[in-house]
Coordinates of C-alpha atoms and ligand atoms in Angstrom, one line a residue:
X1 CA -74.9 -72.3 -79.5
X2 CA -74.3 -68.9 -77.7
X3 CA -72.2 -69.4 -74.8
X4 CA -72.1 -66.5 -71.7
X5 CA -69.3 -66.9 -69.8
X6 CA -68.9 -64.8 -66.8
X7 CA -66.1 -64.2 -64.2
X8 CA -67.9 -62.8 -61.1
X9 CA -67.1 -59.9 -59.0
X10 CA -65.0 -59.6 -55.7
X11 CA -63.6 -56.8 -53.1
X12 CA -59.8 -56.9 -53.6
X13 CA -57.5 -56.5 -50.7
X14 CA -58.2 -53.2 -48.5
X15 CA -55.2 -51.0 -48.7
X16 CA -53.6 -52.8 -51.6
X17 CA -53.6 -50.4 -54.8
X18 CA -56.5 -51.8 -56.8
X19 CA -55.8 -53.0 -60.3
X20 CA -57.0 -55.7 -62.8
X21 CA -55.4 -58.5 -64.4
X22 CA -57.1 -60.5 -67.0
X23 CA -58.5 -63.7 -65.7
X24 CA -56.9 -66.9 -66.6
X25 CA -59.2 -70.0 -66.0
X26 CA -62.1 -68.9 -68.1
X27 CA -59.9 -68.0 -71.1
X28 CA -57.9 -71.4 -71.1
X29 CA -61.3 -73.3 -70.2
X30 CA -62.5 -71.8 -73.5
X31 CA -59.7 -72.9 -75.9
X32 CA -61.9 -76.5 -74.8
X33 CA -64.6 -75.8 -76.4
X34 CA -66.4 -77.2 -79.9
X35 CA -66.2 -74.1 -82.6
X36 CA -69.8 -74.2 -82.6
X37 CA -69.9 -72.9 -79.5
X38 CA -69.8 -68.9 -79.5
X39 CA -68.3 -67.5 -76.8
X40 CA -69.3 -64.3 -74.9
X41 CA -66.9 -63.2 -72.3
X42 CA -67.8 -60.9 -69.2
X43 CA -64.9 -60.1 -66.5
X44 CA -67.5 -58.7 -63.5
X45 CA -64.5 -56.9 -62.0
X46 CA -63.9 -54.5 -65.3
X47 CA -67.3 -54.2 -66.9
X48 CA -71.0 -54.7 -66.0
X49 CA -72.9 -57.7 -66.8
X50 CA -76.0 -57.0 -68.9
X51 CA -78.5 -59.5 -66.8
X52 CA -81.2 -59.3 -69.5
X53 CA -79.2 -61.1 -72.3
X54 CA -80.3 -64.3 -73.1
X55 CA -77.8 -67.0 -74.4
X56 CA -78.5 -70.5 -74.9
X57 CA -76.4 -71.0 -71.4
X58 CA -75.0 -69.4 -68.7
X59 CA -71.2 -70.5 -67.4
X60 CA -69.7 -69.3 -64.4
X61 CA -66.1 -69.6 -64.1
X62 CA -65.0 -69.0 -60.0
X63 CA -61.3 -68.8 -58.8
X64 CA -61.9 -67.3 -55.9
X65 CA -64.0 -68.4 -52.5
X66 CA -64.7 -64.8 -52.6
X67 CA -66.8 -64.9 -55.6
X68 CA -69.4 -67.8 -54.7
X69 CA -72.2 -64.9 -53.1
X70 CA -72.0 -63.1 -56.8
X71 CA -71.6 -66.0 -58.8
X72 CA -74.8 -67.2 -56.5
X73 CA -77.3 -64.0 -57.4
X74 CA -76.4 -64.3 -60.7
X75 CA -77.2 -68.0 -61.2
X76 CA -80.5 -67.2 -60.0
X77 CA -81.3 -64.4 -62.3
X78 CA -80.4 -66.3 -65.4
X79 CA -81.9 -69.4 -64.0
X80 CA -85.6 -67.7 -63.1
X81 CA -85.2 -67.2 -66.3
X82 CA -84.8 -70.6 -67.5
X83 CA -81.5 -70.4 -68.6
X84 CA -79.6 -73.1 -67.2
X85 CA -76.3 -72.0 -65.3
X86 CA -73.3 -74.3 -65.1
X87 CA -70.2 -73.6 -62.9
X88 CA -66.5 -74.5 -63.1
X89 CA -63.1 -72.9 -61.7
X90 CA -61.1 -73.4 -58.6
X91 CA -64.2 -72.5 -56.3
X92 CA -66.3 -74.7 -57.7
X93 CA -63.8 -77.7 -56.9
X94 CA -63.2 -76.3 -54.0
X95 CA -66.9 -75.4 -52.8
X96 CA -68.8 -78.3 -54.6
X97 CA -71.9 -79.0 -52.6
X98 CA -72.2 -75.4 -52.0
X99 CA -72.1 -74.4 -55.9
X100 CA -74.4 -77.1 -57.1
X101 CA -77.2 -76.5 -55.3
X102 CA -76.6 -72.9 -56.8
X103 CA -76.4 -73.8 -60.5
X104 CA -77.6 -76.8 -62.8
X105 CA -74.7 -78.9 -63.7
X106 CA -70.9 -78.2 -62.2
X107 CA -68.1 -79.5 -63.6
X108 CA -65.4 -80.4 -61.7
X109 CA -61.7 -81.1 -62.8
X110 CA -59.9 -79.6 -65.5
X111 CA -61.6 -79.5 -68.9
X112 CA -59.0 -80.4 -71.5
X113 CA -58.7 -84.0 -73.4
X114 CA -62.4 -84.1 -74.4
X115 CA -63.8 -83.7 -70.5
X116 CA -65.7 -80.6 -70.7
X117 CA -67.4 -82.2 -74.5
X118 CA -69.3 -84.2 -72.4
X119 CA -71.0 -81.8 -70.2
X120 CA -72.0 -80.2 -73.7
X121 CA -72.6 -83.1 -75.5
X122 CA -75.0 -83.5 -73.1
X123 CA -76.9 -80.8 -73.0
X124 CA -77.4 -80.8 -76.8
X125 CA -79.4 -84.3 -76.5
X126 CA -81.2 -82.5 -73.2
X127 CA -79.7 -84.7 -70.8
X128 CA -77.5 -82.2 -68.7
X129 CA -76.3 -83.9 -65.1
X130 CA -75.9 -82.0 -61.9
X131 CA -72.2 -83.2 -61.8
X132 CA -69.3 -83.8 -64.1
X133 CA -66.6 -85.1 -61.7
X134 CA -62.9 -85.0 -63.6
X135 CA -61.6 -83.8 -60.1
X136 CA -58.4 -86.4 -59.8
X137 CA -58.2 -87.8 -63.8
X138 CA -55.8 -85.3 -64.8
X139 CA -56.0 -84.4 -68.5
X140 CA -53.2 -85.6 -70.7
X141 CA -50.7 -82.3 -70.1
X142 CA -50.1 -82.2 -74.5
X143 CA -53.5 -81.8 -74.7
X144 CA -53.7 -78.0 -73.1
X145 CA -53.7 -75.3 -76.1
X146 CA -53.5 -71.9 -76.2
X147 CA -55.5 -69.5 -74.2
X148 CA -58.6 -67.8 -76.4
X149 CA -57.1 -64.5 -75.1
X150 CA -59.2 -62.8 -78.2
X151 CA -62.6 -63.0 -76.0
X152 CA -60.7 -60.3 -73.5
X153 CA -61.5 -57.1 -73.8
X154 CA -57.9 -56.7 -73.5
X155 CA -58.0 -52.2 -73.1
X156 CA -59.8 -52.8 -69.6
X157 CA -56.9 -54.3 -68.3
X158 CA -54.7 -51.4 -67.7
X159 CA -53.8 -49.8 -64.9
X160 CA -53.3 -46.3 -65.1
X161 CA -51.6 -46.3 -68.6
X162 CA -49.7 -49.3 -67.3
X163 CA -50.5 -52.7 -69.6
X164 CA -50.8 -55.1 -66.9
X165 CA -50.0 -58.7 -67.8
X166 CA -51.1 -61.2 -69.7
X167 CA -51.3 -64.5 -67.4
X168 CA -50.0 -67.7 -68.7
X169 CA -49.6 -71.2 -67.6
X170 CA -46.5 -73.3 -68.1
X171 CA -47.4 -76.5 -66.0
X172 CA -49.9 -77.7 -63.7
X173 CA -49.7 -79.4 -60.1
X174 CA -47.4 -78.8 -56.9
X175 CA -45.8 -81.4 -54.9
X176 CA -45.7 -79.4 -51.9
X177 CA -48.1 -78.9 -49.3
X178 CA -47.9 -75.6 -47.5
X179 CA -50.1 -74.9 -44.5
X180 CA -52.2 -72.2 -46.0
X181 CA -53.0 -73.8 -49.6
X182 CA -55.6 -75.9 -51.4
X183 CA -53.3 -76.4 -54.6
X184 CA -52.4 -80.2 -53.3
X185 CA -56.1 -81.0 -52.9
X186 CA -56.8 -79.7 -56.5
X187 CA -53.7 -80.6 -58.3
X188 CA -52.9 -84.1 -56.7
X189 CA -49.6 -82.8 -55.7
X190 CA -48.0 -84.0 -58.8
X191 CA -45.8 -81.7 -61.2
X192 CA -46.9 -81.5 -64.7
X193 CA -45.2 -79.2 -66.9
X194 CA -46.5 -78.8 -70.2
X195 CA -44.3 -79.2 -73.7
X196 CA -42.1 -76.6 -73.6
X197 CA -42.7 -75.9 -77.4
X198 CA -46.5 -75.9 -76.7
X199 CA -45.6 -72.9 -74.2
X200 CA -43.3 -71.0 -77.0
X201 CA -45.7 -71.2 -79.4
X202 CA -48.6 -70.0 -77.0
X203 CA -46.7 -66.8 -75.9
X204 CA -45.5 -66.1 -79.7
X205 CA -49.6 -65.6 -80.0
X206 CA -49.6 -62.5 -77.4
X207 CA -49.4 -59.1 -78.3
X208 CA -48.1 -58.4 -74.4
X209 CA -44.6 -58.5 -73.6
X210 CA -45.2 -58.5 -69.8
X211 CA -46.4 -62.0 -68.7
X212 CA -47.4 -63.7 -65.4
X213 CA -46.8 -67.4 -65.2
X214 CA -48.8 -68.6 -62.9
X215 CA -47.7 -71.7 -62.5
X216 CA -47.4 -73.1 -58.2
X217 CA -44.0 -72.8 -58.4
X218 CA -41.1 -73.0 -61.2
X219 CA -38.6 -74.9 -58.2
X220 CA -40.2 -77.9 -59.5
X221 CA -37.8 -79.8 -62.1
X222 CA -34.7 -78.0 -62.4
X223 CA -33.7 -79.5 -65.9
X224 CA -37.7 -78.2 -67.0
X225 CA -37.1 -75.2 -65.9
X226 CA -33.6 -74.7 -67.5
X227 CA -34.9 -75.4 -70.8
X228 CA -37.8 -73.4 -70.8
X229 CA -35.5 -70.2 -69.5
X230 CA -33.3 -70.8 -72.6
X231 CA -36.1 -71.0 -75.0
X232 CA -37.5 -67.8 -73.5
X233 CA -34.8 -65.7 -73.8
X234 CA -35.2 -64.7 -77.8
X235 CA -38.7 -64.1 -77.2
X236 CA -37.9 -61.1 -74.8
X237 CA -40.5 -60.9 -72.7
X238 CA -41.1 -59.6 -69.5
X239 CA -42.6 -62.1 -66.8
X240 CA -43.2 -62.6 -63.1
X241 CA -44.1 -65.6 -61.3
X242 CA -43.6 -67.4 -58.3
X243 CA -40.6 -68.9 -56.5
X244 CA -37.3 -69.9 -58.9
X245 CA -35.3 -72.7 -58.4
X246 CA -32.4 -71.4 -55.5
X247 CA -29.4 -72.0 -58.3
X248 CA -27.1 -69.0 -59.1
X249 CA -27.2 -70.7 -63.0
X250 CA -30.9 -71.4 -63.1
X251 CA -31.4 -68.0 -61.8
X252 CA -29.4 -66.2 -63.6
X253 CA -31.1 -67.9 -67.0
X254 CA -34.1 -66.7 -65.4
X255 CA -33.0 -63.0 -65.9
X256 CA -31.9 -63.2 -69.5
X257 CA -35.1 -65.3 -70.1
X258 CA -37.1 -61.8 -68.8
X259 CA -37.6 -62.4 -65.1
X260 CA -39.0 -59.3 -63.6
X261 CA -39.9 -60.2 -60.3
X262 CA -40.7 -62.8 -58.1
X263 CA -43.5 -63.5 -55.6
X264 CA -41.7 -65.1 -52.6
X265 CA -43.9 -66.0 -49.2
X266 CA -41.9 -64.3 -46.4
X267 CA -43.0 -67.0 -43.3
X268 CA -40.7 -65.6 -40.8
X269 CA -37.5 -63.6 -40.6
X270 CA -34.4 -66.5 -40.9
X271 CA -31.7 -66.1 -42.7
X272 CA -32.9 -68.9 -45.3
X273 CA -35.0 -66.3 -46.2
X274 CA -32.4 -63.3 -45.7
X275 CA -30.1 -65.3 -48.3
X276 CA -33.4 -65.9 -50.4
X277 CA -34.1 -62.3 -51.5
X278 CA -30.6 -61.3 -51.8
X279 CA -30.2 -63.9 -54.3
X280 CA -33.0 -62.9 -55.9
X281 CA -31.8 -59.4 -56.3
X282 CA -28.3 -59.8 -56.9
X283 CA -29.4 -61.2 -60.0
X284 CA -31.4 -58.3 -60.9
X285 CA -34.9 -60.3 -60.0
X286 CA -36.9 -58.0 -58.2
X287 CA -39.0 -59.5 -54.8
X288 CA -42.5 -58.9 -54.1
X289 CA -43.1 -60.6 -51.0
X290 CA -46.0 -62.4 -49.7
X291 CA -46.7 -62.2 -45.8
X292 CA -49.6 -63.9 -44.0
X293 CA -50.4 -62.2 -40.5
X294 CA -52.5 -64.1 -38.1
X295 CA -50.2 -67.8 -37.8
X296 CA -49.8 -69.3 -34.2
X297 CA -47.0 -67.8 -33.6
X298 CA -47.8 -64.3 -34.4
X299 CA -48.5 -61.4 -31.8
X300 CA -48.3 -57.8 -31.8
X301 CA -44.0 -57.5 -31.4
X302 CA -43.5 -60.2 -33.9
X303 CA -45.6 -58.4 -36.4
X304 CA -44.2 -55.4 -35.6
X305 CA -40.7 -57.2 -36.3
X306 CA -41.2 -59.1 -39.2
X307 CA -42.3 -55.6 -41.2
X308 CA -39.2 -53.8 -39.8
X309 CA -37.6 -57.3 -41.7
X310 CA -39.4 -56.9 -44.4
X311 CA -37.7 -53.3 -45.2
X312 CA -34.7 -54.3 -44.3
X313 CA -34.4 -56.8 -46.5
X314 CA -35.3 -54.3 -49.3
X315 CA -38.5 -56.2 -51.0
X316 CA -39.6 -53.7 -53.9
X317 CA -43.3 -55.1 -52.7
X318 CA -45.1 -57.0 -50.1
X319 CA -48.6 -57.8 -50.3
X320 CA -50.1 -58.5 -46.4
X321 CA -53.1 -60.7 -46.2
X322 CA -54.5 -62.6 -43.2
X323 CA -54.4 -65.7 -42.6
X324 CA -57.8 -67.4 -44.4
X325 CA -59.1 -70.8 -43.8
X326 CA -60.0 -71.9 -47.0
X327 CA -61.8 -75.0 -47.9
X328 CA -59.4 -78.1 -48.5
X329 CA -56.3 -76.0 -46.8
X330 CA -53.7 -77.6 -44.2
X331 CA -54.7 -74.8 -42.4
X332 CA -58.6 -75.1 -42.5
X333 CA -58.4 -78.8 -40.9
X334 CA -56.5 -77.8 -37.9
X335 CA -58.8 -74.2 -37.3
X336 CA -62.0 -76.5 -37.8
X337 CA -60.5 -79.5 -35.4
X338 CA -59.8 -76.8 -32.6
X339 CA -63.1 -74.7 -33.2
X340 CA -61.2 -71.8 -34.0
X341 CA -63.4 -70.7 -37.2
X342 CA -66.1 -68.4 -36.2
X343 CA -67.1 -66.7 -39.5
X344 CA -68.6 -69.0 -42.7
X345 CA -69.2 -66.7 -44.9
X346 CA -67.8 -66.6 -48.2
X347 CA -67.9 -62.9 -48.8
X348 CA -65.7 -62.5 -46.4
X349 CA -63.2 -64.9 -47.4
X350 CA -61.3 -62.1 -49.0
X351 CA -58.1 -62.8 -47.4
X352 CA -58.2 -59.6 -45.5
X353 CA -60.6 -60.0 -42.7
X354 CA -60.0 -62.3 -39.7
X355 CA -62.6 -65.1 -39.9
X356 CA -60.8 -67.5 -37.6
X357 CA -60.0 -67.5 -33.6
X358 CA -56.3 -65.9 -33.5
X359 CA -54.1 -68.0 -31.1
X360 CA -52.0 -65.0 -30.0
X361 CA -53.8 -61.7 -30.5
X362 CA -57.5 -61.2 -30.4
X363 CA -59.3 -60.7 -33.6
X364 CA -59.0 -56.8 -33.6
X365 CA -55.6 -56.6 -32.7
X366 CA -55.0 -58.9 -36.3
X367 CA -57.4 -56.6 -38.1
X368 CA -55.3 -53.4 -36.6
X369 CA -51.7 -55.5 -37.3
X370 CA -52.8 -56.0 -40.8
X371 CA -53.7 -52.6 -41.8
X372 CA -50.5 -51.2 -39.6
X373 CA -48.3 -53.7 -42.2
X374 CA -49.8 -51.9 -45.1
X375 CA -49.2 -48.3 -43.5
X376 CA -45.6 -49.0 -42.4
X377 CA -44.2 -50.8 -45.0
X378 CA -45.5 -48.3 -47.5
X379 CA -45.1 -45.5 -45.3
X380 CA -42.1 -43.5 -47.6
X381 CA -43.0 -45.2 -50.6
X382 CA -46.7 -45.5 -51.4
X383 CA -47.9 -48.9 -52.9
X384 CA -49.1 -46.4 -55.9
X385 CA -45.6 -45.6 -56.5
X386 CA -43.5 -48.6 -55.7
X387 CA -45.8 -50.3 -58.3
X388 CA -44.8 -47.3 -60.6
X389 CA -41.2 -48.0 -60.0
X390 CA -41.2 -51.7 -60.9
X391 CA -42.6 -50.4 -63.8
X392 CA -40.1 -48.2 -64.3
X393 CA -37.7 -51.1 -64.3
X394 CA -39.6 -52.9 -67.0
X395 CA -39.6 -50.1 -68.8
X396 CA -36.2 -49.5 -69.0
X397 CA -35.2 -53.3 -69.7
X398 CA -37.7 -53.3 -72.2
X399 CA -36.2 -49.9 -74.4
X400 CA -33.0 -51.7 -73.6
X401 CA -33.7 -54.3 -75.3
X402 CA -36.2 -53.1 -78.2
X403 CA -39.2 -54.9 -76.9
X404 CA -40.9 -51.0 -75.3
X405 CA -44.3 -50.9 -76.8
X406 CA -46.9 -48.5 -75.8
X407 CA -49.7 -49.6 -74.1
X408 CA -53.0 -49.9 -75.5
X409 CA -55.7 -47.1 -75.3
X410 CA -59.5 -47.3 -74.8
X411 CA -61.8 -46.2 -77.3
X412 CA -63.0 -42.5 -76.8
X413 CA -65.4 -42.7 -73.8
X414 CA -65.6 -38.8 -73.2
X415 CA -68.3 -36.6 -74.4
X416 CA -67.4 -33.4 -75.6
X417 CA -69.2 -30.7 -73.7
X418 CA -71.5 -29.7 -76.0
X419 CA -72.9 -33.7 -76.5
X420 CA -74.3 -33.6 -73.2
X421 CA -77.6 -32.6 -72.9
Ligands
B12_1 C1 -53.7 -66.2 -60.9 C2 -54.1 -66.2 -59.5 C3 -54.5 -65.0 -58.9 C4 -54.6 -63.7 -59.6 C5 -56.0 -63.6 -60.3 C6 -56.1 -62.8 -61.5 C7 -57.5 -62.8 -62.1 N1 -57.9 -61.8 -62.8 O1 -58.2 -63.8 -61.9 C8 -54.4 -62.7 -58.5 C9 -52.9 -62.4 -58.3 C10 -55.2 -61.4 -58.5 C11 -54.9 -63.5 -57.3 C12 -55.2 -63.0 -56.1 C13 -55.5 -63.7 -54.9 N2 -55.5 -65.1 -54.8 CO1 -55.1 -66.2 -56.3 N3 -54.4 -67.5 -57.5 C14 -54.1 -67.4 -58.7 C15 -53.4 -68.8 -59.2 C16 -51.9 -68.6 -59.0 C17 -53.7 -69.3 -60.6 C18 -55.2 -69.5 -61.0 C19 -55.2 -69.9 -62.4 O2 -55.3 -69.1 -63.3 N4 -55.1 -71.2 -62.7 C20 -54.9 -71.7 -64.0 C21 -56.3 -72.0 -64.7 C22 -56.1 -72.4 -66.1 O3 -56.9 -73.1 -64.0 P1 -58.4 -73.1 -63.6 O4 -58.9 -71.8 -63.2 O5 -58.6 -74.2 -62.6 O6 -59.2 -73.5 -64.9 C23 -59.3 -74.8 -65.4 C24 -60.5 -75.6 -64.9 O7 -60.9 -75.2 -63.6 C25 -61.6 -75.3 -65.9 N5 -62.5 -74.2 -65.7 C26 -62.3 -72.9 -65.3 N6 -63.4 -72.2 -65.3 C27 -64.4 -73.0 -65.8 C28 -65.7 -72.7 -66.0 C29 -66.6 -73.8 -66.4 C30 -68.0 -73.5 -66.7 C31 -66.0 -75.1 -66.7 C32 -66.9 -76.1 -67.2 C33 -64.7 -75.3 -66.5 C34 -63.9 -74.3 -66.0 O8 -60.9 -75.0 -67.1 C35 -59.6 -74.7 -66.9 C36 -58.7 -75.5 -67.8 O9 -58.7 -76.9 -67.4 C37 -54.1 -69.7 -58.1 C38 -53.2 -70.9 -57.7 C39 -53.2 -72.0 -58.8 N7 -52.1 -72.3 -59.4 O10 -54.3 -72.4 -59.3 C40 -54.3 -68.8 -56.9 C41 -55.5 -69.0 -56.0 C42 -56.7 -69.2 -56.8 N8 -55.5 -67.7 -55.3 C43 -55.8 -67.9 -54.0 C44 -55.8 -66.8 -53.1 C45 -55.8 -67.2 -51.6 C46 -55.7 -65.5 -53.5 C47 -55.9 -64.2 -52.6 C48 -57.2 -64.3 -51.8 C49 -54.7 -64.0 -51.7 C50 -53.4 -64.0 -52.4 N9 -52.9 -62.8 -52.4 O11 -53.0 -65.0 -52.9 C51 -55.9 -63.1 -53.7 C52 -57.2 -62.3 -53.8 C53 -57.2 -61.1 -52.9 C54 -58.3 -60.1 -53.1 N10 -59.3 -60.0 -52.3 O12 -58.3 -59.5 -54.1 C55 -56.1 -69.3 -53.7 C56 -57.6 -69.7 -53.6 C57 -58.2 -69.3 -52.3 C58 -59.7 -69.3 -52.4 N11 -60.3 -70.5 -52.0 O13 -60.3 -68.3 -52.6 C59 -55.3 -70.0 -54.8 C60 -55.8 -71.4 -55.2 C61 -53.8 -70.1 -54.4 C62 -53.5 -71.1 -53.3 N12 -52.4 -71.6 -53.4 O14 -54.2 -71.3 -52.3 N13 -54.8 -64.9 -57.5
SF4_2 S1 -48.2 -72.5 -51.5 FE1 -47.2 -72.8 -53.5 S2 -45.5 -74.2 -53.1 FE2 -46.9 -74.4 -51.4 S3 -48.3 -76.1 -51.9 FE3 -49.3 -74.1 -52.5 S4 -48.8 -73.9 -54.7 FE4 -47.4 -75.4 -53.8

């Protein structure tokens, strides 16, 4: 059976440097799958879907809420065509009723320990349903294997000359439940960190040495994370994820295991968070931090404040977005229960337009805010080269240590002048 999987398009973040990484979800939800089923990957954002194949299925995998209006028009190309569409991913989860009356069949969960087999199963004897519904039975953690990173076209992913990373998962869940984040809904708000050997022996397959785990958060299980640090370290990679338990030992594994940097959400300007970075970077972890604009208690000054914090404070990089309603969020129960959402529309759900009633600003003054965070944090050091200087860093731990390997180059794209007619 020939397989097309696709990864739809989306705008990135206005004034952010725009750069690719190599999607994660489709990749792992294809290490599920029967041999028998040949796999064609597309990645909208790099390439250009050819709309006239014509597999034996069409499945779209969606991360993003962002993604739902592409994911939509291309559904209903394939599907005029009688090929039937199925859709799985975050999004879907997260956007359900919407999706399926979109697609034929979503699936909804994760699709390890024989879940997805139905769905296919299925569709061999002719009998595809509208819904596969794995949303709270959690998969058996052993039983998630290694990406099928070889369906990447892995040359797109490089920004610049930079290889960009490689994402991998070392467990699954969050038992937090922050105001801005779905995770709880979709995880069950329960920590499941896979076998540490299964994670070893996944990253031994990758020919990257710069990784993102992109795991909720490692401050999860402190003894979890102190073995996997340890088993890291001979593998000398290069990795950045989010927060780190807040342990001078734990963190200072963390570094010899190949931590890089850290995304850290910056939620005000306390000296929790003060003490926060400055750990960070007095083990040699660099910070990019992650600031939402638009909360309740935000207005022009504090805004205006919480950047001059930010470079005080010395993050290498911050990444601005504004606050964004999303489905199944803390945050989208209270803006819905006070009226305060005035835009639907997916496309828009980008996480850098206001689509929600600000409490303490109007809705231009957050537009202006956010793009004046972008402009004066990176005003003496452009986003382009702060980015180049992290690299640098890498760069140098990496000849330090023997790992430096070139990146990859594209195949020869460029006509000579005298092919061109
Ligand atoms: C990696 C990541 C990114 C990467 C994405 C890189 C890429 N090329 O895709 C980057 C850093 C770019 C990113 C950006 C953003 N992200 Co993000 N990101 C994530 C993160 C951490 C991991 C996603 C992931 O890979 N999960 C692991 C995979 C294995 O799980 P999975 O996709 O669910 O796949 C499983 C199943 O769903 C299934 N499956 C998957 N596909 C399919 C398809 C079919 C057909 C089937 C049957 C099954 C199936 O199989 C898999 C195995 O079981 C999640 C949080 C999280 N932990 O989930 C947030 C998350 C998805 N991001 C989020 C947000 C808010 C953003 C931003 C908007 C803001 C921000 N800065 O965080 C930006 C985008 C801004 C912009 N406009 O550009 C939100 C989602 C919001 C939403 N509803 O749109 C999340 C959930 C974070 C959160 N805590 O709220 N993100
Ligand atoms: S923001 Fe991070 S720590 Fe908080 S609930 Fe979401 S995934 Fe967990």
């Amino acid at each position: 059976m020939n397989l097309l999987l696709v990864y739809p398009r989306w705008r990135k973040l206005e004034r952010q440097v725009v750069f690719h990484l190599p999607p994660h979800g489709p990749v792992v939800f294809a290490a599920t799958l029967d041999e028998d089923i040949e796999v064609t990957f597309v990645d909208e954002n790099v390439e250009t879907l050819d709309l006239d194949v014509s597999p034996d299925m069409v499945a779209i995998s969606m991360m993003l809420t962002a993604q739902l209006p592409r994911a939509f028009e291309i559904a209903a190309i394939f599907r005029k065509r009688n090929i039937p569409v199925i859709a799985g991913g975050i999004a879907t989860m997260l956007h359900s009723e919407e999706v399926g009356k979109n697609v034929d069949s979503i699936f909804l969960g994760e699709a390890e320990d024989g879940h997805v087999q139905k769905l296919f199963q299925d569709f061999t004897a002719g009998e595809l349903k509208p819904v596969y519904n794995f949303l709270h039975d959690f998969p058996a953690i052993e039983t998630v294997g290694t990406a099928r990173r070889d369906i990447l076209k892995r040359e797109l992913y490089n920004h610049k000359g930079m290889q960009m990373f490689d994402l991998i998962h070392a467990s699954r869940g969050c038992h937090f439940n922050c105001y801005p984040c779905c995770t709880p809904f979709l995880g069950g708000r329960k920590f499941r960190p896979r076998p540490i050997e299964k994670v070893i022996q996944e990253i031994e397959t990758i020919d990257n040495n710069r990784l993102f785990f992109v795991d909720n958060s490692m401050a999860q299980d402190k003894k979890w994370e102190e073995e996997l640090f340890k088993a890291l370290i001979p593998l000398k990679k290069k990795w950045v994820c989010h927060p780190i338990e807040e342990d001078d030992d734990i963190l200072d594994l963390a570094y010899q295991a190949g931590c890089w940097y850290v995304y850290q959400a910056v939620v005000d300007m306390s000296d929790l968070i003060r003490n926060r970075i400055k750990r960070y970077h007095d083990h040699g972890i660099a910070v990019e931090g992650t600031i939402i604009l638009g909360m309740d208690n935000h207005d022009i000054d504090y805004i205006k404040r919480l950047i001059d914090f930010l470079l005080e404070i010395e993050l290498e990089l911050a990444e601005f977005t504004i606050l964004t309603p999303f489905s199944h969020t803390p945050a989208r129960r209270q803006l819905e229960r006070e009226g305060r959402i005035l835009i639907q529309d997916p496309a828009l759900y980008t996480g850098d337009r206001v689509v929600f009633q600000p409490l303490k600003l109007t809705i231009t003054e957050l537009q202006d805010m956010y793009y004046y965070a972008w402009e004066t944090f990176y005003q003496d050091i452009s986003c382009e080269t702060a980015m180049a200087d992290m690299y640098m860093r890498v760069i140098r731990r990496e000849m330090a240590d023997g790992s430096f390997k070139r990146s990859r180059r594209r195949k020869q794209k460029f006509k000579l002048p005298q092919d061109v007619s």
